[in-house]
Amino acid sequence: MAHYSIWVLEYAAVEKFPFSVMMYGPQHQGTRKLPYAYALLKGGGETILIDTGYDHVAYGKQLANAYGVSNYHGPRAVLAECGVKPEDVTSVFITHAHFDHMGAMHLFPNAKFYVQKSELDKWVWALTLGPEYRFLVGGGDPADIVRAVEAAKEGRMICIDGDQENVLPGIDVHLAADTHTYGSMYVTVRNDGASGEDRWIFAGDLIYTYDNLTGLDPTAPQIVPIGLAVGSQHNLIFSGAEMLKSVGGEVRRVIPVHEDRLRTTFPSRLTDRGLQVVEIALAKGEKSCVA
Amino acid sequence: MGVYSCVAVTEQSVLRYADAARPAQQLISQTLTQLSGYALFLLTSRRQAALAEGALVGARQAVTQAGEAVRALQAPEPAAHHYHHMRGAADMLLEACVAATACRGAQDRSDKRFDTLTRALRATSDHLRATARLLPGFELVDFGQACCAVHAPRLPGQGL
């Protein structure tokens, strides 16, 4: 029986996102929908998020007008689909410091935040470089570092240095250094509480789509990195391999939150607001949110 | 005709102001991040904070430079509100720098000096956000090269 109930909750989307950014190489294969989403876990008295999403107030209009991000809804509306309020969230794992993953820390006033130390260290360093280095800070928001200070002052910012097991019961974190970002982190949920088979990995942006783990030719599978990294493609490929090995090669267990096909891989429901709720696992006694 | 000339002159003066103000805003933003990073080290890793003393020295110099740059700006009437927030950001950045220096002697995060520091960082950040909201070209986040917004379609006339 699962220890945690797990959902992936869409909160906005880019309807037509170039596939060549999701996967390095296919420059002429058009666009796909790119959902913006975070994962919600409930179990053992904990309400956990993997990533926070972003706050529309700060730059939502800019994103909508200039970059085609549509249908944004804040965490109060999104989490309500699973009967959760932002104040209920006890812990948040931040996979990396991009705006759409770390940009709403202030909306979860009671949560502790777990992030890789090297991610914050190197973002701080990169954000102080001159404008000619702005490629290195694309998607990073100085205000998020200020929020991290505020959380640290309240004792709610926990910097993790590398891999760590059982950060919370059955939840391990792993550093994927110099990949998509400087200190990207992926999260393993051992949902049978042991080292057993019911294992899910939340990949952050180490992969955008299952295709990153399989390639596009089913007769010759390969790992193909995403199309954007400040680290190396080499490191992205090997972190992909590591995640895949950890789940015994079962691709669907490595969850890319930006993958639109999650809704057809797992039970799902489209909400009245036009957002997908994807149900990965249900703990004992938990009611389905997609039935 | 006279009215149109006036508008053109005003627009030119705002453009000149924006050209001069943008580097100052970038310097304030970079220094804010530097001070925030130092504050994070103080709150989460004393050893790292000791290693980052050089960054604090650099931040002090940048704060002075930013203050001078902002005071040298000549803001035309249509940019007065923007300039108000530029001044506010520079002033609060100076407070943050002083507070960060004072926090070196703090024993733990409950020390009141951290309250002063976080308030000054927050106020600087809020002023910067206002400058980004009031005039185009002052955006603080580069979405143009952000992974999840990059290459997404831009509407005509709304490029960054």
Coordinates of N, CA and C in Angstrom, one line a residue, chain A residues 71-279:
Chain A
N71 N -3.6 30.6 -19.0 CA -4.4 29.9 -18.0 C -3.7 29.7 -16.7
Y72 N -3.0 30.7 -16.2 CA -2.4 30.6 -14.9 C -3.5 30.6 -13.8
H73 N -3.3 29.8 -12.8 CA -4.1 29.8 -11.6 C -3.2 29.6 -10.4
G74 N -3.4 30.4 -9.3 CA -2.6 30.3 -8.2 C -2.8 29.1 -7.3
P75 N -1.9 28.8 -6.4 CA -2.0 27.6 -5.6 C -3.3 27.4 -4.8
R76 N -3.9 28.5 -4.4 CA -5.1 28.3 -3.7 C -6.2 27.6 -4.5
A77 N -6.3 28.0 -5.7 CA -7.3 27.4 -6.6 C -6.8 26.0 -7.1
V78 N -5.5 25.8 -7.4 CA -5.0 24.6 -7.9 C -5.1 23.5 -6.8
L79 N -4.6 23.8 -5.6 CA -4.5 22.8 -4.6 C -5.9 22.4 -4.1
A80 N -6.9 23.3 -4.2 CA -8.2 23.0 -3.8 C -8.8 21.8 -4.5
E81 N -8.3 21.5 -5.7 CA -8.8 20.3 -6.4 C -8.5 19.1 -5.7
C82 N -7.5 19.1 -4.7 CA -7.2 18.0 -3.9 C -7.5 18.2 -2.4
G83 N -8.3 19.2 -2.2 CA -8.7 19.5 -0.8 C -7.6 20.1 0.1
V84 N -6.6 20.8 -0.5 CA -5.5 21.3 0.2 C -5.4 22.8 0.1
K85 N -5.0 23.5 1.2 CA -4.8 24.9 1.1 C -3.3 25.2 1.2
P86 N -2.9 26.3 0.6 CA -1.4 26.6 0.7 C -0.9 26.6 2.1
E87 N -1.7 27.0 3.1 CA -1.3 27.0 4.5 C -1.0 25.6 5.0
D88 N -1.6 24.6 4.4 CA -1.5 23.2 4.9 C -0.1 22.6 4.5
V89 N 0.6 23.2 3.5 CA 1.8 22.6 3.0 C 2.9 22.7 4.0
T90 N 3.5 21.6 4.4 CA 4.5 21.5 5.4 C 5.9 21.5 4.9
S91 N 6.1 21.0 3.7 CA 7.4 20.9 3.1 C 7.4 21.1 1.6
V92 N 8.4 21.8 1.1 CA 8.5 21.9 -0.3 C 9.9 21.6 -0.8
F93 N 10.1 20.7 -1.7 CA 11.3 20.4 -2.3 C 11.5 21.2 -3.6
I94 N 12.5 22.1 -3.6 CA 12.7 22.9 -4.8 C 13.7 22.3 -5.7
T95 N 13.3 21.8 -6.9 CA 14.2 21.1 -7.8 C 15.3 22.0 -8.4
H96 N 14.9 23.2 -8.6 CA 15.9 24.2 -9.1 C 15.3 25.6 -9.0
A97 N 16.2 26.6 -9.2 CA 15.8 28.0 -8.8 C 15.2 28.8 -10.0
H98 N 14.7 28.1 -11.0 CA 14.0 28.9 -12.0 C 12.6 29.4 -11.5
F99 N 12.2 30.6 -12.2 CA 11.0 31.3 -11.7 C 9.8 30.4 -11.6
D100 N 9.6 29.4 -12.5 CA 8.4 28.6 -12.5 C 8.5 27.4 -11.5
H101 N 9.6 27.3 -10.8 CA 9.7 26.2 -9.8 C 9.9 26.8 -8.4
M102 N 10.5 28.0 -8.3 CA 10.8 28.5 -7.0 C 10.2 29.9 -6.8
G103 N 9.3 30.3 -7.7 CA 8.9 31.7 -7.7 C 7.7 32.0 -6.8
A104 N 7.3 31.1 -6.0 CA 6.1 31.3 -5.2 C 6.3 30.9 -3.7
M105 N 7.5 31.0 -3.2 CA 7.8 30.5 -1.9 C 6.9 31.3 -0.9
H106 N 6.7 32.5 -1.1 CA 5.9 33.4 -0.2 C 4.5 33.0 -0.1
L107 N 4.0 32.2 -1.0 CA 2.6 31.8 -0.9 C 2.4 30.5 0.0
F108 N 3.4 30.0 0.6 CA 3.3 28.8 1.4 C 3.9 29.2 2.8
P109 N 3.2 29.9 3.6 CA 3.7 30.5 4.8 C 4.2 29.5 5.9
N110 N 3.7 28.3 5.9 CA 4.1 27.4 6.9 C 5.1 26.3 6.5
A111 N 5.5 26.4 5.3 CA 6.4 25.3 4.7 C 7.8 25.5 5.0
K112 N 8.5 24.3 5.1 CA 10.0 24.3 5.1 C 10.4 24.0 3.6
F113 N 11.5 24.7 3.2 CA 11.9 24.6 1.8 C 13.3 23.8 1.8
Y114 N 13.3 22.8 0.9 CA 14.6 22.1 0.8 C 15.2 22.4 -0.6
V115 N 16.4 22.8 -0.6 CA 17.0 23.1 -1.9 C 18.5 22.7 -1.8
Q116 N 19.1 22.5 -3.0 CA 20.5 22.2 -2.9 C 21.3 23.4 -2.7
K117 N 22.3 23.3 -1.8 CA 23.2 24.4 -1.4 C 23.9 25.0 -2.7
S118 N 24.4 24.1 -3.5 CA 25.1 24.6 -4.7 C 24.2 25.3 -5.7
E119 N 22.9 25.0 -5.7 CA 22.0 25.7 -6.5 C 21.9 27.2 -6.1
L120 N 21.7 27.4 -4.8 CA 21.6 28.8 -4.4 C 22.9 29.5 -4.5
D121 N 24.0 28.9 -4.1 CA 25.3 29.5 -4.1 C 25.6 30.0 -5.5
K122 N 25.4 29.2 -6.5 CA 25.8 29.5 -7.8 C 24.9 30.5 -8.5
W123 N 23.6 30.4 -8.1 CA 22.6 31.4 -8.6 C 23.0 32.8 -8.1
V124 N 23.4 32.9 -6.9 CA 23.8 34.2 -6.3 C 25.0 34.7 -7.1
W125 N 25.9 33.8 -7.3 CA 27.1 34.2 -8.0 C 26.7 34.7 -9.4
A126 N 25.9 33.9 -10.1 CA 25.6 34.2 -11.5 C 24.8 35.5 -11.6
L127 N 23.9 35.7 -10.7 CA 23.0 36.9 -10.7 C 23.8 38.2 -10.4
T128 N 25.1 38.1 -10.0 CA 25.9 39.3 -9.7 C 26.8 39.5 -10.9
L129 N 26.8 38.7 -11.9 CA 27.6 38.9 -13.1 C 27.0 40.0 -13.9
G130 N 27.8 40.5 -14.8 CA 27.3 41.6 -15.7 C 26.3 41.1 -16.7
P131 N 25.6 42.1 -17.4 CA 24.6 41.7 -18.4 C 25.1 40.9 -19.5
E132 N 26.4 40.9 -19.8 CA 26.8 40.1 -20.9 C 26.8 38.6 -20.6
Y133 N 26.6 38.3 -19.3 CA 26.5 36.9 -18.9 C 25.1 36.5 -18.6
R134 N 24.1 37.2 -19.1 CA 22.7 37.0 -18.7 C 22.2 35.6 -19.1
F135 N 22.8 35.0 -20.1 CA 22.4 33.6 -20.5 C 22.4 32.7 -19.2
L136 N 23.4 32.9 -18.4 CA 23.5 32.1 -17.2 C 22.5 32.3 -16.2
V137 N 21.7 33.4 -16.3 CA 20.7 33.6 -15.2 C 19.3 33.7 -15.8
G138 N 19.1 33.2 -17.1 CA 17.8 33.2 -17.7 C 16.8 32.5 -16.8
G139 N 15.7 33.2 -16.5 CA 14.7 32.5 -15.7 C 14.9 32.6 -14.2
G140 N 16.0 33.3 -13.8 CA 16.3 33.4 -12.3 C 15.8 34.8 -11.9
D141 N 15.2 34.9 -10.7 CA 14.6 36.1 -10.2 C 15.3 36.5 -8.9
P142 N 15.9 37.7 -8.9 CA 16.6 38.2 -7.7 C 15.7 38.2 -6.5
A143 N 14.4 38.5 -6.7 CA 13.4 38.5 -5.6 C 13.3 37.2 -5.0
D144 N 13.5 36.1 -5.7 CA 13.4 34.8 -5.1 C 14.5 34.5 -4.1
I145 N 15.7 35.1 -4.3 CA 16.8 35.0 -3.4 C 16.5 35.8 -2.1
V146 N 15.8 36.9 -2.2 CA 15.4 37.7 -1.1 C 14.4 36.8 -0.3
R147 N 13.5 36.2 -1.0 CA 12.5 35.3 -0.3 C 13.2 34.2 0.4
A148 N 14.2 33.7 -0.2 CA 15.0 32.6 0.5 C 15.6 33.1 1.8
V149 N 16.1 34.3 1.8 CA 16.6 34.9 3.0 C 15.5 35.0 4.1
E150 N 14.3 35.5 3.7 CA 13.2 35.6 4.6 C 12.8 34.2 5.2
A151 N 12.8 33.2 4.3 CA 12.5 31.9 4.9 C 13.6 31.4 5.8
A152 N 14.9 31.7 5.4 CA 16.0 31.2 6.3 C 15.9 31.9 7.6
K153 N 15.5 33.2 7.7 CA 15.4 33.9 8.9 C 14.4 33.2 9.8
E154 N 13.4 32.7 9.2 CA 12.3 32.0 10.0 C 12.6 30.5 10.2
G155 N 13.8 30.1 9.8 CA 14.2 28.7 10.0 C 13.6 27.8 9.1
R156 N 13.1 28.3 7.9 CA 12.3 27.4 7.0 C 13.1 27.1 5.7
M157 N 14.4 27.4 5.7 CA 15.1 27.2 4.5 C 16.2 26.2 4.8
I158 N 16.2 25.0 4.2 CA 17.1 24.0 4.5 C 18.0 23.7 3.3
C159 N 19.2 24.0 3.3 CA 20.1 23.8 2.2 C 20.8 22.4 2.3
I160 N 20.6 21.6 1.3 CA 21.1 20.3 1.3 C 22.4 20.2 0.5
D161 N 23.4 19.5 1.0 CA 24.7 19.5 0.3 C 24.8 18.1 -0.3
G162 N 24.3 17.9 -1.6 CA 24.5 16.6 -2.2 C 23.3 15.7 -2.0
D163 N 23.6 14.4 -2.1 CA 22.5 13.4 -1.9 C 22.2 13.2 -0.5
Q164 N 20.9 13.0 -0.2 CA 20.5 12.7 1.2 C 19.3 11.8 1.2
E165 N 19.4 10.7 2.0 CA 18.3 9.8 2.2 C 17.3 10.2 3.3
N166 N 16.1 9.8 3.1 CA 15.1 10.0 4.2 C 15.1 11.5 4.7
V167 N 15.1 12.4 3.8 CA 14.9 13.8 4.2 C 13.5 13.9 4.9
L168 N 12.6 13.3 4.3 CA 11.3 13.0 5.0 C 11.1 11.5 4.8
P169 N 10.3 10.8 5.6 CA 10.2 9.4 5.6 C 10.0 8.9 4.1
G170 N 10.9 8.1 3.6 CA 10.8 7.5 2.3 C 11.1 8.4 1.2
I171 N 11.6 9.6 1.5 CA 11.9 10.6 0.4 C 13.4 10.9 0.4
D172 N 14.0 10.7 -0.7 CA 15.5 10.9 -0.8 C 15.6 12.0 -1.9
V173 N 16.7 12.8 -1.7 CA 17.0 13.8 -2.8 C 18.4 13.5 -3.3
H174 N 18.6 13.9 -4.6 CA 19.8 13.6 -5.3 C 20.3 14.9 -6.0
L175 N 21.5 15.2 -5.9 CA 22.1 16.3 -6.7 C 22.5 15.9 -8.1
A176 N 22.0 16.7 -9.0 CA 22.5 16.5 -10.4 C 23.2 17.8 -10.8
A177 N 24.5 17.8 -10.4 CA 25.2 19.0 -10.5 C 25.5 19.4 -12.0
D178 N 25.5 20.7 -12.2 CA 25.9 21.3 -13.5 C 25.2 20.6 -14.7
T179 N 23.9 20.5 -14.6 CA 23.0 19.9 -15.6 C 22.1 21.1 -16.2
H180 N 20.8 20.9 -16.0 CA 19.9 22.0 -16.4 C 20.3 23.3 -15.7
T181 N 20.5 23.2 -14.4 CA 21.1 24.4 -13.7 C 22.3 23.9 -12.8
Y182 N 22.8 24.8 -12.0 CA 24.0 24.5 -11.3 C 23.8 23.3 -10.3
G183 N 22.7 23.4 -9.5 CA 22.5 22.4 -8.5 C 21.1 21.8 -8.6
S184 N 20.7 21.4 -9.8 CA 19.4 20.8 -9.9 C 19.3 19.5 -9.0
M185 N 18.1 19.3 -8.6 CA 17.9 18.2 -7.6 C 16.7 17.3 -8.1
Y186 N 16.9 16.0 -8.1 CA 15.7 15.2 -8.3 C 15.3 14.5 -7.0
V187 N 14.0 14.1 -6.9 CA 13.5 13.6 -5.7 C 12.9 12.2 -5.9
T188 N 13.4 11.3 -5.1 CA 12.9 9.9 -5.1 C 11.9 9.7 -4.0
V189 N 10.7 9.2 -4.3 CA 9.7 8.8 -3.3 C 9.7 7.3 -3.3
R190 N 10.1 6.7 -2.2 CA 10.0 5.2 -2.1 C 8.7 5.0 -1.4
N191 N 7.7 4.7 -2.2 CA 6.3 4.8 -1.7 C 5.8 3.6 -1.0
D192 N 6.7 2.5 -0.9 CA 6.4 1.4 0.0 C 7.2 1.6 1.3
G193 N 7.9 2.7 1.4 CA 8.7 3.0 2.6 C 10.0 2.3 2.7
A194 N 10.2 1.3 1.8 CA 11.4 0.5 1.8 C 12.2 0.8 0.6
S195 N 13.2 0.0 0.3 CA 14.0 0.2 -0.9 C 13.3 -0.5 -2.1
G196 N 12.1 -0.8 -1.9 CA 11.4 -1.7 -2.9 C 11.0 -1.2 -4.2
E197 N 10.0 -1.7 -4.8 CA 9.7 -1.4 -6.2 C 8.8 -0.2 -6.5
D198 N 8.0 0.2 -5.5 CA 7.1 1.2 -5.7 C 7.8 2.6 -5.5
R199 N 8.5 2.9 -6.5 CA 9.5 4.1 -6.4 C 9.1 5.0 -7.6
W200 N 9.0 6.3 -7.2 CA 8.7 7.4 -8.2 C 9.8 8.4 -8.1
I201 N 10.2 8.9 -9.3 CA 11.2 10.0 -9.3 C 10.6 11.2 -9.9
F202 N 10.8 12.3 -9.2 CA 10.4 13.6 -9.7 C 11.6 14.4 -10.2
A203 N 11.6 14.5 -11.5 CA 12.9 14.9 -12.2 C 13.2 16.4 -12.3
G204 N 12.3 17.2 -11.8 CA 12.4 18.6 -12.1 C 12.5 18.9 -13.6
D205 N 13.5 19.7 -14.0 CA 13.6 19.9 -15.5 C 14.8 19.1 -16.0
L206 N 15.2 18.1 -15.3 CA 16.3 17.3 -15.9 C 15.8 16.6 -17.2
I207 N 14.5 16.3 -17.2 CA 13.8 15.9 -18.5 C 12.5 16.7 -18.6
Y208 N 12.2 17.0 -19.8 CA 10.9 17.7 -20.0 C 9.8 16.7 -20.5
T209 N 10.3 15.6 -21.0 CA 9.3 14.6 -21.7 C 9.9 13.2 -21.5
Y210 N 9.0 12.3 -21.6 CA 9.5 10.9 -21.5 C 10.5 10.6 -22.7
D211 N 10.3 11.4 -23.8 CA 11.1 11.1 -24.9 C 12.6 11.4 -24.6
N212 N 12.9 12.2 -23.6 CA 14.3 12.4 -23.2 C 14.9 11.1 -22.7
L213 N 14.1 10.2 -22.2 CA 14.6 8.9 -21.7 C 14.6 7.8 -22.7
T214 N 13.9 8.0 -23.8 CA 13.7 6.9 -24.8 C 14.2 7.2 -26.2
G215 N 14.4 8.5 -26.5 CA 14.6 8.9 -27.8 C 13.3 8.8 -28.6
L216 N 13.4 9.1 -29.9 CA 12.2 9.1 -30.8 C 12.1 7.9 -31.6
D217 N 13.1 7.1 -31.6 CA 13.1 5.8 -32.4 C 12.9 4.6 -31.5
P218 N 11.7 4.0 -31.5 CA 11.5 2.9 -30.6 C 12.4 1.7 -30.8
T219 N 12.9 1.6 -32.0 CA 13.8 0.5 -32.3 C 15.2 0.7 -31.8
A220 N 15.5 1.9 -31.5 CA 16.9 2.2 -31.0 C 16.9 3.2 -29.9
P221 N 16.4 2.8 -28.7 CA 16.2 3.7 -27.6 C 17.5 4.4 -27.2
Q222 N 17.4 5.7 -26.8 CA 18.6 6.4 -26.3 C 18.2 7.5 -25.4
I223 N 19.1 8.0 -24.6 CA 18.8 9.1 -23.7 C 19.2 10.4 -24.5
V224 N 18.3 11.3 -24.7 CA 18.6 12.6 -25.4 C 18.3 13.7 -24.4
P225 N 19.3 14.6 -24.2 CA 19.1 15.7 -23.3 C 18.1 16.7 -23.7
I226 N 17.6 17.5 -22.8 CA 16.8 18.7 -23.1 C 17.6 19.7 -23.8
G227 N 16.9 20.7 -24.3 CA 17.6 21.6 -25.2 C 18.2 22.8 -24.5
L228 N 18.2 22.9 -23.2 CA 18.7 24.1 -22.6 C 19.3 23.7 -21.2
A229 N 20.6 24.1 -21.1 CA 21.3 23.8 -19.9 C 22.4 24.8 -19.7
V230 N 22.7 25.1 -18.4 CA 23.9 25.9 -18.1 C 25.1 25.0 -17.8
G231 N 24.7 23.8 -17.5 CA 25.8 22.8 -17.3 C 26.1 22.0 -18.6
S232 N 26.3 20.7 -18.5 CA 26.6 20.0 -19.7 C 25.6 19.0 -20.1
Q233 N 25.5 18.7 -21.4 CA 24.7 17.7 -22.0 C 25.1 16.3 -21.4
H234 N 26.4 16.2 -21.3 CA 27.0 14.9 -20.7 C 26.4 14.7 -19.4
N235 N 26.4 15.7 -18.5 CA 25.8 15.5 -17.2 C 24.3 15.2 -17.2
L236 N 23.6 15.8 -18.1 CA 22.2 15.6 -18.3 C 21.9 14.1 -18.7
I237 N 22.7 13.6 -19.6 CA 22.5 12.3 -20.1 C 22.7 11.3 -18.9
F238 N 23.8 11.5 -18.2 CA 24.1 10.5 -17.1 C 23.2 10.7 -15.9
S239 N 22.6 11.9 -15.7 CA 21.6 11.9 -14.6 C 20.3 11.2 -15.1
G240 N 20.0 11.3 -16.4 CA 18.9 10.6 -16.9 C 19.1 9.1 -16.8
A241 N 20.2 8.7 -17.1 CA 20.5 7.2 -16.9 C 20.4 6.8 -15.5
E242 N 20.9 7.6 -14.6 CA 20.8 7.3 -13.2 C 19.4 7.2 -12.7
M243 N 18.6 8.1 -13.1 CA 17.2 8.1 -12.7 C 16.5 6.8 -13.3
L244 N 16.8 6.5 -14.5 CA 16.1 5.4 -15.2 C 16.5 4.1 -14.5
K245 N 17.8 4.0 -14.2 CA 18.3 2.8 -13.5 C 17.6 2.6 -12.2
S246 N 17.4 3.7 -11.5 CA 16.9 3.7 -10.2 C 15.5 3.1 -10.1
V247 N 14.7 3.2 -11.2 CA 13.4 2.7 -11.3 C 13.3 1.4 -12.2
G248 N 14.4 0.8 -12.3 CA 14.5 -0.5 -13.1 C 14.1 -0.3 -14.5
G249 N 14.4 0.8 -15.1 CA 14.1 1.1 -16.5 C 12.7 1.3 -16.8
E250 N 11.8 1.5 -15.8 CA 10.4 1.7 -16.1 C 10.2 3.2 -16.3
V251 N 10.2 3.6 -17.5 CA 10.2 5.0 -17.9 C 9.1 5.9 -17.2
R252 N 7.9 5.3 -17.1 CA 6.8 6.1 -16.6 C 7.0 6.5 -15.2
R253 N 7.9 5.9 -14.5 CA 8.1 6.2 -13.0 C 9.0 7.4 -12.8
V254 N 9.6 7.9 -13.9 CA 10.4 9.1 -13.8 C 9.5 10.2 -14.3
I255 N 9.0 11.1 -13.4 CA 8.0 12.0 -13.7 C 8.5 13.4 -14.2
P256 N 8.3 13.7 -15.5 CA 8.6 15.1 -15.9 C 7.3 15.9 -15.8
V257 N 7.3 16.9 -14.9 CA 6.0 17.7 -14.7 C 5.6 18.5 -16.0
H258 N 6.6 18.7 -16.9 CA 6.2 19.5 -18.1 C 5.7 18.6 -19.2
E259 N 5.5 17.3 -18.9 CA 5.1 16.3 -19.9 C 3.5 16.3 -20.0
D260 N 3.0 16.7 -21.1 CA 1.6 16.7 -21.3 C 1.0 15.3 -21.3
R261 N 1.8 14.3 -21.7 CA 1.3 12.9 -21.8 C 1.1 12.2 -20.4
L262 N 1.4 12.9 -19.3 CA 1.1 12.4 -18.0 C -0.4 12.1 -17.9
R263 N -1.2 12.9 -18.5 CA -2.6 12.8 -18.4 C -3.2 11.5 -19.0
T264 N -2.4 11.0 -20.0 CA -2.8 9.8 -20.6 C -2.1 8.6 -20.1
T265 N -1.0 8.8 -19.3 CA -0.2 7.7 -18.7 C -0.8 7.3 -17.4
F266 N -1.4 8.2 -16.7 CA -2.0 8.0 -15.4 C -3.5 8.4 -15.4
P267 N -4.3 8.0 -14.4 CA -5.7 8.5 -14.3 C -5.6 10.0 -14.2
S268 N -6.5 10.7 -14.8 CA -6.5 12.2 -14.8 C -7.9 12.8 -14.9
R269 N -7.9 14.1 -14.7 CA -9.2 14.8 -14.8 C -8.9 16.2 -15.3
L270 N -9.8 16.8 -16.1 CA -9.7 18.2 -16.5 C -10.6 19.0 -15.6
T271 N -10.1 20.0 -14.9 CA -10.9 20.8 -14.0 C -11.7 21.8 -14.8
D272 N -12.7 22.4 -14.0 CA -13.5 23.5 -14.6 C -12.6 24.6 -15.2
R273 N -11.5 24.8 -14.6 CA -10.6 25.9 -15.0 C -9.7 25.4 -16.2
G274 N -9.9 24.2 -16.7 CA -9.1 23.7 -17.8 C -7.7 23.3 -17.5
L275 N -7.5 22.9 -16.2 CA -6.2 22.4 -15.8 C -6.3 20.9 -15.5
Q276 N -5.2 20.2 -15.8 CA -5.1 18.8 -15.6 C -4.8 18.4 -14.1
V277 N -5.5 17.5 -13.6 CA -5.1 16.8 -12.3 C -4.7 15.4 -12.6
V278 N -3.5 15.0 -12.4 CA -3.0 13.7 -12.7 C -2.7 12.9 -11.4
E279 N -3.3 11.8 -11.3 CA -3.1 11.0 -10.0 C -2.1 9.9 -10.2

